[in-house]
mmCIF file of N, CA and C in Angstrom:
data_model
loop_
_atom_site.group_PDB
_atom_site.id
_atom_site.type_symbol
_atom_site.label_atom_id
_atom_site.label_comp_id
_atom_site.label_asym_id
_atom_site.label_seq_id
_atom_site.Cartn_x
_atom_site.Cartn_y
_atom_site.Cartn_z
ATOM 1 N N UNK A 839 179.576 -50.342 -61.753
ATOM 2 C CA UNK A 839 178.722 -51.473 -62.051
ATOM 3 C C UNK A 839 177.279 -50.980 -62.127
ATOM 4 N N UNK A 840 176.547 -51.751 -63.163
ATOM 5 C CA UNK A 840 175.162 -51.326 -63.279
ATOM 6 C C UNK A 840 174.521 -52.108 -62.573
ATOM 7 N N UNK A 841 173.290 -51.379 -62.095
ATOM 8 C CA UNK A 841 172.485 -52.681 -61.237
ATOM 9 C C UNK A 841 170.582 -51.807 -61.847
ATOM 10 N N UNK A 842 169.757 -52.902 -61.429
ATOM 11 C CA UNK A 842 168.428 -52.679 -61.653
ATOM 12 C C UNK A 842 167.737 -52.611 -60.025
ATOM 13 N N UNK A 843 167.002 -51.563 -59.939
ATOM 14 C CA UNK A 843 166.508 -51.267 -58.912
ATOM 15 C C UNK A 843 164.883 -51.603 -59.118
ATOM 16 N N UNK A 844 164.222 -52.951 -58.643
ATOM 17 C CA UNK A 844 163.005 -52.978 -59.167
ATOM 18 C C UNK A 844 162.048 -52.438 -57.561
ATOM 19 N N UNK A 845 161.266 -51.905 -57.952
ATOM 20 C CA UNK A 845 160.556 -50.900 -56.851
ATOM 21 C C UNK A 845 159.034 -51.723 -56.476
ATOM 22 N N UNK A 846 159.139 -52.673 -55.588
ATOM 23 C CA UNK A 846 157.889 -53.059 -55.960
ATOM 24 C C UNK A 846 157.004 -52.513 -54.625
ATOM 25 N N UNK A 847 155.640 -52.585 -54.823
ATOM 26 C CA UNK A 847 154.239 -52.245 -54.052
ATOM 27 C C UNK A 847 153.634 -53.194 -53.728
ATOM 28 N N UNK A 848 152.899 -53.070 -52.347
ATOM 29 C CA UNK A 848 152.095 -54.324 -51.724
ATOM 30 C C UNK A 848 150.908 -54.384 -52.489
ATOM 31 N N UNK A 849 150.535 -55.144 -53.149
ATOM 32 C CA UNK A 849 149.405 -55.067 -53.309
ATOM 33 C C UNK A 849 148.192 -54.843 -52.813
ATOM 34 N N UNK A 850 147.011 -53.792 -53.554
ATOM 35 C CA UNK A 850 146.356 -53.111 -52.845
ATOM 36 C C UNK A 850 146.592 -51.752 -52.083
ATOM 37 N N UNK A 851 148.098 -51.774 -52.546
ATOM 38 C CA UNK A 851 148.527 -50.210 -51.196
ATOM 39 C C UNK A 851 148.305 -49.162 -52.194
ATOM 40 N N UNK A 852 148.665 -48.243 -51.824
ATOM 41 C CA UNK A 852 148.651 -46.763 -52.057
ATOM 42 C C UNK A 852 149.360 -46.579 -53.696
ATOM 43 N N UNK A 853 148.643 -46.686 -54.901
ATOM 44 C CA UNK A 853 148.907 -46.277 -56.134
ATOM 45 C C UNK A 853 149.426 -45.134 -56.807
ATOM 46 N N UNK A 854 150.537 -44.215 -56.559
ATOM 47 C CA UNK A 854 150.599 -42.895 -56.554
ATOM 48 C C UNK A 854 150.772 -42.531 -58.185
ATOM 49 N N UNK A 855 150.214 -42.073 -59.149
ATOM 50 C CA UNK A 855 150.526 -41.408 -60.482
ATOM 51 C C UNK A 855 152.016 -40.960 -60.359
ATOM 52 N N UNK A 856 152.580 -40.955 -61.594
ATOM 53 C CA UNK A 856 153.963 -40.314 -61.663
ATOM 54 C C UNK A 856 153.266 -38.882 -61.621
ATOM 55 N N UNK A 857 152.349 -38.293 -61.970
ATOM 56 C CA UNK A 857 152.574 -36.538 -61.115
ATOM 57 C C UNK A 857 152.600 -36.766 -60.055
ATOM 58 N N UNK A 858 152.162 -37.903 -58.798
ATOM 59 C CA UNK A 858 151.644 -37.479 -57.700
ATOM 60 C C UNK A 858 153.476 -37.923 -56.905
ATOM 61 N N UNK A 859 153.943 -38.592 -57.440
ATOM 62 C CA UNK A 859 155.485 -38.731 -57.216
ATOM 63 C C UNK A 859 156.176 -37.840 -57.402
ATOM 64 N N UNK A 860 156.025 -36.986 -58.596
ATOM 65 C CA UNK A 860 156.731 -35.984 -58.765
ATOM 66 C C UNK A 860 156.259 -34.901 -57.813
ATOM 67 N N UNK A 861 155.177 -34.451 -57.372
ATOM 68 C CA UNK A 861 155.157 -33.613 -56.185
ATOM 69 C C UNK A 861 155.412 -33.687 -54.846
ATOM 70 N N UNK A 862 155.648 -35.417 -54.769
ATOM 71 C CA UNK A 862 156.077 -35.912 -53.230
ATOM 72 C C UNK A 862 157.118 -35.653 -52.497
ATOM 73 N N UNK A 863 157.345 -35.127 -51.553
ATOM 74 C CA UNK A 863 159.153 -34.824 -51.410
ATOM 75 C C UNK A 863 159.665 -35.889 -50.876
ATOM 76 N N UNK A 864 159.425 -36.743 -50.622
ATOM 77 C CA UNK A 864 160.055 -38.069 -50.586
ATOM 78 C C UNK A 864 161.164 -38.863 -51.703
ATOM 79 N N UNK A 865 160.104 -38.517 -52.409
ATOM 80 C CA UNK A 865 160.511 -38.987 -53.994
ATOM 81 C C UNK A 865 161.246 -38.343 -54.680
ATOM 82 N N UNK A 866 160.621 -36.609 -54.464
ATOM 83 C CA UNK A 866 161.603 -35.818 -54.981
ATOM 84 C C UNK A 866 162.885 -35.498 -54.643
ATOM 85 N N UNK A 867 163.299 -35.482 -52.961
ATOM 86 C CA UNK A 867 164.532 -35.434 -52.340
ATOM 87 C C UNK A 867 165.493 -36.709 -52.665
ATOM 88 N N UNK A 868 164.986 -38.507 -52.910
ATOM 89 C CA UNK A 868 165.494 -39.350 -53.135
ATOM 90 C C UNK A 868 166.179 -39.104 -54.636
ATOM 91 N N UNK A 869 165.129 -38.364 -55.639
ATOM 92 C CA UNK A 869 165.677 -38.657 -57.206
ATOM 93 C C UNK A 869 166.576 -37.361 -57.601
ATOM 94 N N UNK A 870 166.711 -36.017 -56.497
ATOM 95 C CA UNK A 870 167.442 -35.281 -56.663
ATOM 96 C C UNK A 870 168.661 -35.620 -55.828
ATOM 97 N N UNK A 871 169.241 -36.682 -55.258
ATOM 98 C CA UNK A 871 169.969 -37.156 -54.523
ATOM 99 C C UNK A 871 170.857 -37.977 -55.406
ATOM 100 N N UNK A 872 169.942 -38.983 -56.401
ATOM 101 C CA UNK A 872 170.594 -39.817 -57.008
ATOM 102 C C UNK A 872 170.961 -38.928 -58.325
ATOM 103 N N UNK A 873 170.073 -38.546 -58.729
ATOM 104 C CA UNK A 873 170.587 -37.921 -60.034
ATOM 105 C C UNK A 873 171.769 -36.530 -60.241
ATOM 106 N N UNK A 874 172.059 -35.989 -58.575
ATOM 107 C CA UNK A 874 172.522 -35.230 -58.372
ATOM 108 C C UNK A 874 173.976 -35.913 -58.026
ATOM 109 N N UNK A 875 174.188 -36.716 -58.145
ATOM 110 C CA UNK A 875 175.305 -37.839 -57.943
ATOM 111 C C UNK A 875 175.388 -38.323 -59.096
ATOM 112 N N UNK A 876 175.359 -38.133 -59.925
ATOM 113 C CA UNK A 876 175.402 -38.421 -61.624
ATOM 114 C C UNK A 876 175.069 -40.241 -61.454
ATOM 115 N N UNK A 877 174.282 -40.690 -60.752
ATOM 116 C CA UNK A 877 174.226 -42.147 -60.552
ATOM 117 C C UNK A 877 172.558 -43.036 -61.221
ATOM 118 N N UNK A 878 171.981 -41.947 -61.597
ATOM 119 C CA UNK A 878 171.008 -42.486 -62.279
ATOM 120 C C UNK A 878 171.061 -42.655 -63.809
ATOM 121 N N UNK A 879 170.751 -43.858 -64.407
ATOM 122 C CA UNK A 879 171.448 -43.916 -65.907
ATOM 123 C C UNK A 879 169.592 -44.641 -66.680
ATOM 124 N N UNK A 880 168.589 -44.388 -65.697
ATOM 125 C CA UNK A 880 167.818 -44.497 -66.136
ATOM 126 C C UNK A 880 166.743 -45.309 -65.425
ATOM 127 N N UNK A 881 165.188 -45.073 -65.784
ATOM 128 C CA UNK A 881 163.968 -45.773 -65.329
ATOM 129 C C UNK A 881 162.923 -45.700 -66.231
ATOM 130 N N UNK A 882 161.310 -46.351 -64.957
ATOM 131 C CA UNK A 882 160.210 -45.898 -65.638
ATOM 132 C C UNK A 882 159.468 -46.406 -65.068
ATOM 133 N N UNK A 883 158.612 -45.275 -64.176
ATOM 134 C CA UNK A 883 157.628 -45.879 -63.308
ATOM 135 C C UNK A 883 156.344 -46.605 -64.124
ATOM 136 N N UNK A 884 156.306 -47.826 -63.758
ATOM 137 C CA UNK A 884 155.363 -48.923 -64.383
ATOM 138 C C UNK A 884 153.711 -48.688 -64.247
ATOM 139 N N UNK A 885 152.787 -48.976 -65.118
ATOM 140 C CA UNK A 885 151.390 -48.915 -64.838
ATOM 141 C C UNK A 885 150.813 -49.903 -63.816
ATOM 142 N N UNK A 886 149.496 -50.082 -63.146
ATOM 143 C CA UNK A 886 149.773 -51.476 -62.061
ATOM 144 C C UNK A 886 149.413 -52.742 -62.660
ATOM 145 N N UNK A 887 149.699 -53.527 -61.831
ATOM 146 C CA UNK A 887 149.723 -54.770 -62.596
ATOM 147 C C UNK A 887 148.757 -55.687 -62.967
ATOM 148 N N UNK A 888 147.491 -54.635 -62.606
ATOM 149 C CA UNK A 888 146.192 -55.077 -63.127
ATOM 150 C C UNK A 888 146.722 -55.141 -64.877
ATOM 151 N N UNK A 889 146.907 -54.068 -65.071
ATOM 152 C CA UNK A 889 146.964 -53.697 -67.165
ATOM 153 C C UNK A 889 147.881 -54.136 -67.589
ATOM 154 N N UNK A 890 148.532 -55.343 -66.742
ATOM 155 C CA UNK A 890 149.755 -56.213 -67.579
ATOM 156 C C UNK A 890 148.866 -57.446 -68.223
ATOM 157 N N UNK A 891 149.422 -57.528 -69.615
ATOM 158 C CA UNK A 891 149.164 -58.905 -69.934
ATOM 159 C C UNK A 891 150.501 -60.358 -69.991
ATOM 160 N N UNK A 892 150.174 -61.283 -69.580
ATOM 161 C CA UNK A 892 151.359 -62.121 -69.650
ATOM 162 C C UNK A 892 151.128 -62.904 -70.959
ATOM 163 N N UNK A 893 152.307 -62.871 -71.636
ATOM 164 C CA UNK A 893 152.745 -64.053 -72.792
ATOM 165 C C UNK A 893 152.846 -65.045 -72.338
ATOM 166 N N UNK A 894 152.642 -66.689 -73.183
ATOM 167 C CA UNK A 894 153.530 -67.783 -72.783
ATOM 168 C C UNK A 894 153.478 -68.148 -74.287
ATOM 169 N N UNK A 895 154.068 -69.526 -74.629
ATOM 170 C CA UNK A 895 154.154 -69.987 -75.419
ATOM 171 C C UNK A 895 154.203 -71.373 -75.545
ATOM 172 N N UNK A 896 153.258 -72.068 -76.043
ATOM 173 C CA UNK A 896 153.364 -73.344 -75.774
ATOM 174 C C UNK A 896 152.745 -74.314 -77.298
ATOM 175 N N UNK A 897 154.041 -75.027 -77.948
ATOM 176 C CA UNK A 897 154.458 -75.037 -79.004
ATOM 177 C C UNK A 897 154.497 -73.970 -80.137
ATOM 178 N N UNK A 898 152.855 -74.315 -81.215
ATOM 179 C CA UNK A 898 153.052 -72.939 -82.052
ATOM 180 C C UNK A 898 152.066 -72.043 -81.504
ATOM 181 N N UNK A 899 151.187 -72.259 -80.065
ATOM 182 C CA UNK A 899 150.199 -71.507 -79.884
ATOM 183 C C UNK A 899 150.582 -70.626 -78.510
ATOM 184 N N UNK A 900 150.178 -69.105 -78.848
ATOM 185 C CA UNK A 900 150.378 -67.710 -77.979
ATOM 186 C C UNK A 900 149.394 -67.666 -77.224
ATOM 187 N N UNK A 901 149.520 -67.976 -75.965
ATOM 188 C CA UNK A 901 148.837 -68.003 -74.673
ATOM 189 C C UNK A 901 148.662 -66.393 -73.836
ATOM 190 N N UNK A 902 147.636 -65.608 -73.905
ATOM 191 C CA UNK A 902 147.667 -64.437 -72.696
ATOM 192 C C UNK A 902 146.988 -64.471 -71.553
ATOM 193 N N UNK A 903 147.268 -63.695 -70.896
ATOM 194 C CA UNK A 903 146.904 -63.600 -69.351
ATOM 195 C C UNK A 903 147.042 -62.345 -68.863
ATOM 196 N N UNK A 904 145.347 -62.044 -68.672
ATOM 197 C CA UNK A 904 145.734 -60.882 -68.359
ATOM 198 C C UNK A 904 145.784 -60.481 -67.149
ATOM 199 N N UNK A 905 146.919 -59.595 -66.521
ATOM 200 C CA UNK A 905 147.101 -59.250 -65.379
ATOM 201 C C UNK A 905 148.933 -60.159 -65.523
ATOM 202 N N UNK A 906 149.631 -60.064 -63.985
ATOM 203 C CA UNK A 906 151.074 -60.828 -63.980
ATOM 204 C C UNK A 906 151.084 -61.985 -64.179
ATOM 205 N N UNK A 907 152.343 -61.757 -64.481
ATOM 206 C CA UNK A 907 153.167 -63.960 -64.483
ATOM 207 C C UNK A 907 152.676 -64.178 -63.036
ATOM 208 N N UNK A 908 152.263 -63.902 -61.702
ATOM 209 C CA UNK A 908 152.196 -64.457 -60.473
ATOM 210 C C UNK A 908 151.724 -63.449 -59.819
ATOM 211 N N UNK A 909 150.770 -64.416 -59.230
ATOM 212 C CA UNK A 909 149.861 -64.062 -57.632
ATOM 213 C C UNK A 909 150.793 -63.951 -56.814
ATOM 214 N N UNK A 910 150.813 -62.671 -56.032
ATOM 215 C CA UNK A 910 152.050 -62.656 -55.096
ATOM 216 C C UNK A 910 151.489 -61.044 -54.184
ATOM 217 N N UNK A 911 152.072 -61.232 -53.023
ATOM 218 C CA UNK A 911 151.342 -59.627 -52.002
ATOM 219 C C UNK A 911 151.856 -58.442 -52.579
ATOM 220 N N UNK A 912 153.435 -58.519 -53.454
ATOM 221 C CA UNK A 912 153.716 -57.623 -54.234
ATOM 222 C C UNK A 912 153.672 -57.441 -55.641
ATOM 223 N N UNK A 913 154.005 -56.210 -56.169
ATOM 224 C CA UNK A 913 154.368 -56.335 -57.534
ATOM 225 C C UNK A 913 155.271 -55.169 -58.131
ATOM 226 N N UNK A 914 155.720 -55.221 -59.369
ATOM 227 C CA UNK A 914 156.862 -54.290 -59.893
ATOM 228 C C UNK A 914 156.210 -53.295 -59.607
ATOM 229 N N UNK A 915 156.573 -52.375 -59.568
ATOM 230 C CA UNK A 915 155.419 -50.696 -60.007
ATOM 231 C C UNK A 915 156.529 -49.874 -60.939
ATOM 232 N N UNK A 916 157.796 -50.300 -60.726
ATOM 233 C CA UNK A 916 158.929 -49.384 -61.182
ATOM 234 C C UNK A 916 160.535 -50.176 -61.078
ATOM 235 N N UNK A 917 161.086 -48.600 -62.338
ATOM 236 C CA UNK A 917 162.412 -49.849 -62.460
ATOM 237 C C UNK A 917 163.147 -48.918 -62.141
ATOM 238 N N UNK A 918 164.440 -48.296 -61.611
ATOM 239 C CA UNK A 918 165.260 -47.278 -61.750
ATOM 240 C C UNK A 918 166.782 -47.936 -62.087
ATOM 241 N N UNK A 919 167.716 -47.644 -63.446
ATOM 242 C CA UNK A 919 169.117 -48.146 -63.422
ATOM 243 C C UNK A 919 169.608 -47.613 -62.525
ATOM 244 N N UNK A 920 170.614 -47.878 -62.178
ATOM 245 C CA UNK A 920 171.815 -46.992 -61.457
ATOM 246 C C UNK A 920 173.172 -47.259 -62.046
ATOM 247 N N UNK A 921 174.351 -46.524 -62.036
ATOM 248 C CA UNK A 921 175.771 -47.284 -61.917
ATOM 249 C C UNK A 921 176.269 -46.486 -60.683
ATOM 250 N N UNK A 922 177.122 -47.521 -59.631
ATOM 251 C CA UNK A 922 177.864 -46.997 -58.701
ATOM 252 C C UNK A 922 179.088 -48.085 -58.638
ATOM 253 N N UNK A 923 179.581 -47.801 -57.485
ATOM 254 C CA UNK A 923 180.718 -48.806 -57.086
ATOM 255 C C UNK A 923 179.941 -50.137 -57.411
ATOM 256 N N UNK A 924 179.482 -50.478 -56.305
ATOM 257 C CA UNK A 924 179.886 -51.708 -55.656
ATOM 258 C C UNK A 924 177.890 -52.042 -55.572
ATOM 259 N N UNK A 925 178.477 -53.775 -55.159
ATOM 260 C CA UNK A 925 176.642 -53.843 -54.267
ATOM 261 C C UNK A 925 176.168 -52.913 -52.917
ATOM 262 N N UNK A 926 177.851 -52.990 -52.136
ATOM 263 C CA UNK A 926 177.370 -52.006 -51.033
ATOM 264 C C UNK A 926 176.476 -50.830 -51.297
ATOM 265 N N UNK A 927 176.817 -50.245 -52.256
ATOM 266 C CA UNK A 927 176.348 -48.632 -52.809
ATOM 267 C C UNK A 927 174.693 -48.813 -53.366
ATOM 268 N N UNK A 928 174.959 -49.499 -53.970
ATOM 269 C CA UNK A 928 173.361 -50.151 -54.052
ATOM 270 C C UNK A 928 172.631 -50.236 -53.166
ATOM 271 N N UNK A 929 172.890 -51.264 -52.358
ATOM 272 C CA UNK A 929 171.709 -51.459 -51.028
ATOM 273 C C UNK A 929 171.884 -50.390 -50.690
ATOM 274 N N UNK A 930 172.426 -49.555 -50.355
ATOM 275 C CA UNK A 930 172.568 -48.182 -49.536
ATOM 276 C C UNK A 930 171.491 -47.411 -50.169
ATOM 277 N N UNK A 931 171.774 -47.314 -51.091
ATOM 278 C CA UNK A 931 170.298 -46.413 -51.992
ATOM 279 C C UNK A 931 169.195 -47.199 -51.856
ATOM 280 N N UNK A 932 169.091 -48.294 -52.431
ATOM 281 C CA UNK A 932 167.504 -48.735 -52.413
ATOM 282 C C UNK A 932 167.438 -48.816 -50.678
ATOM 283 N N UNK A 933 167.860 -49.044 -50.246
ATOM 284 C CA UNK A 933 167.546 -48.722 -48.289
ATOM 285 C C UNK A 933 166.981 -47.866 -48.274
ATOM 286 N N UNK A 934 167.389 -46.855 -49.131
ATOM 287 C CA UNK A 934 166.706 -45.282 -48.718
ATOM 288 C C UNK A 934 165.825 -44.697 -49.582
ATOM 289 N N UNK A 935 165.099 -45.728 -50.846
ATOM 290 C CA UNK A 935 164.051 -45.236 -51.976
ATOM 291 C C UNK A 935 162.904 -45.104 -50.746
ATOM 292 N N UNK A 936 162.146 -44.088 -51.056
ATOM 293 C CA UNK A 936 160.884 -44.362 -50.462
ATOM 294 C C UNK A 936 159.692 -45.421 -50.546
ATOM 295 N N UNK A 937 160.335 -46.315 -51.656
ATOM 296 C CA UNK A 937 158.965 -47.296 -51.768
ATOM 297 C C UNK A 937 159.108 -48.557 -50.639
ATOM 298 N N UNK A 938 160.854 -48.592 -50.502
ATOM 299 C CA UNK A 938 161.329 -49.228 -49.141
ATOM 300 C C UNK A 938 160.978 -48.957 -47.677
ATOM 301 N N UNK A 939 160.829 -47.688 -47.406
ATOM 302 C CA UNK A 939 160.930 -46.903 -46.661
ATOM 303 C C UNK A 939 158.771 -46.888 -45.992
ATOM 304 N N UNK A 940 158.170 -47.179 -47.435
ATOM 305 C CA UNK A 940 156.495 -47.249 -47.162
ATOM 306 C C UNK A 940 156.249 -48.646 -46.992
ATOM 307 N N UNK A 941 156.986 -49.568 -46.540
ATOM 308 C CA UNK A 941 156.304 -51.235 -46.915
ATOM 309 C C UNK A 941 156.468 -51.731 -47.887
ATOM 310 N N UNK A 942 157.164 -51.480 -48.879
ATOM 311 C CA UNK A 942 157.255 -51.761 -50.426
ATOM 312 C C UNK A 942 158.603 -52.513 -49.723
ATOM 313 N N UNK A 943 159.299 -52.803 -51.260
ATOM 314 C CA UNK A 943 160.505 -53.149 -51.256
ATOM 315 C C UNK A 943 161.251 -53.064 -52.101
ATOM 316 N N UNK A 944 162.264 -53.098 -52.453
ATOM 317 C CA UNK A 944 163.253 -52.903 -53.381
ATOM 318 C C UNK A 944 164.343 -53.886 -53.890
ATOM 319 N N UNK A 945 164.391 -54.600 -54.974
ATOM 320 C CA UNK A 945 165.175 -55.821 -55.222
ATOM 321 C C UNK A 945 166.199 -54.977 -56.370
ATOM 322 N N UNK A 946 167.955 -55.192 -55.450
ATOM 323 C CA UNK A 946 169.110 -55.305 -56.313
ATOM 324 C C UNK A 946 169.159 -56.186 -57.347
ATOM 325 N N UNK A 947 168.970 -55.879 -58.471
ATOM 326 C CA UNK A 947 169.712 -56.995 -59.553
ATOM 327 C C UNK A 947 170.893 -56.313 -60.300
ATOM 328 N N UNK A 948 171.940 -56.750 -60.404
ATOM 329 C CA UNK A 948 172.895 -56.572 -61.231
ATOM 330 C C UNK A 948 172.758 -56.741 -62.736
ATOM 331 N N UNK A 949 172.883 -55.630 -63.515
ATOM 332 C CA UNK A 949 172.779 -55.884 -64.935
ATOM 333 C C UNK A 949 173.939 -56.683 -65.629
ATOM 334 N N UNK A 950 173.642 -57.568 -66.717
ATOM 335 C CA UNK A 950 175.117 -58.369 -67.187
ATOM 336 C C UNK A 950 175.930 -56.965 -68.127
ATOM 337 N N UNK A 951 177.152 -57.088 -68.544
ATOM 338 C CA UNK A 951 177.505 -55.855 -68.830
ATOM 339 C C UNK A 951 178.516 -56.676 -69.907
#
């Protein structure tokens, strides 16, 4: 089963560049773990959510906003797929991403398939 691993950050915390992830061994021991388990089927660590703009739509006129859909203490920073068994296998991993592990958190979603 596929699932979506969304990686989110407290807002205001610690912003790390994908080089500065890639030299972290946190990060690096977690993604040589998963990918070494043939269980990663894909990601992409996100820019922050200052440089998001939001769409809406309301009749024929395109509404933006810049920054997220919502004020909230967190936000996405990152997505990682996975396929494994089960949900068990899931939580088991995101338990153990490091963004979980710093105050962040990590939300299971199941992809439709």
């Amino acid at each position: 089963m596929k699932y979506v691993l969304l990686i989110c950050t407290p807002v205001g915390g610690e912003e790390l560049s994908p080089a500065e992830i890639a030299d972290d061994p946190r990060f690096t021991a977690y993604t040589e773990e998963v990918r070494g388990r043939d269980l990663m089927r894909g990601g992409a660590r996100l820019r922050p959510a200052t440089d998001a703009t939001t769409v809406r739509v309301q009749g024929d006129e395109v509404l933006l906003t810049d920054g997220p859909f919502v004020e909230s203490k967190e936000y996405v920073a990152g997505i990682d797929i996975i396929e494994v068994a089960d949900l068990d296998e899931a939580i088991s991993l995101a338990s153990r991403h490091p963004a979980a592990l710093a105050g962040g958190s990590v939300e299971v979603r199941p992809v439709w398939e």
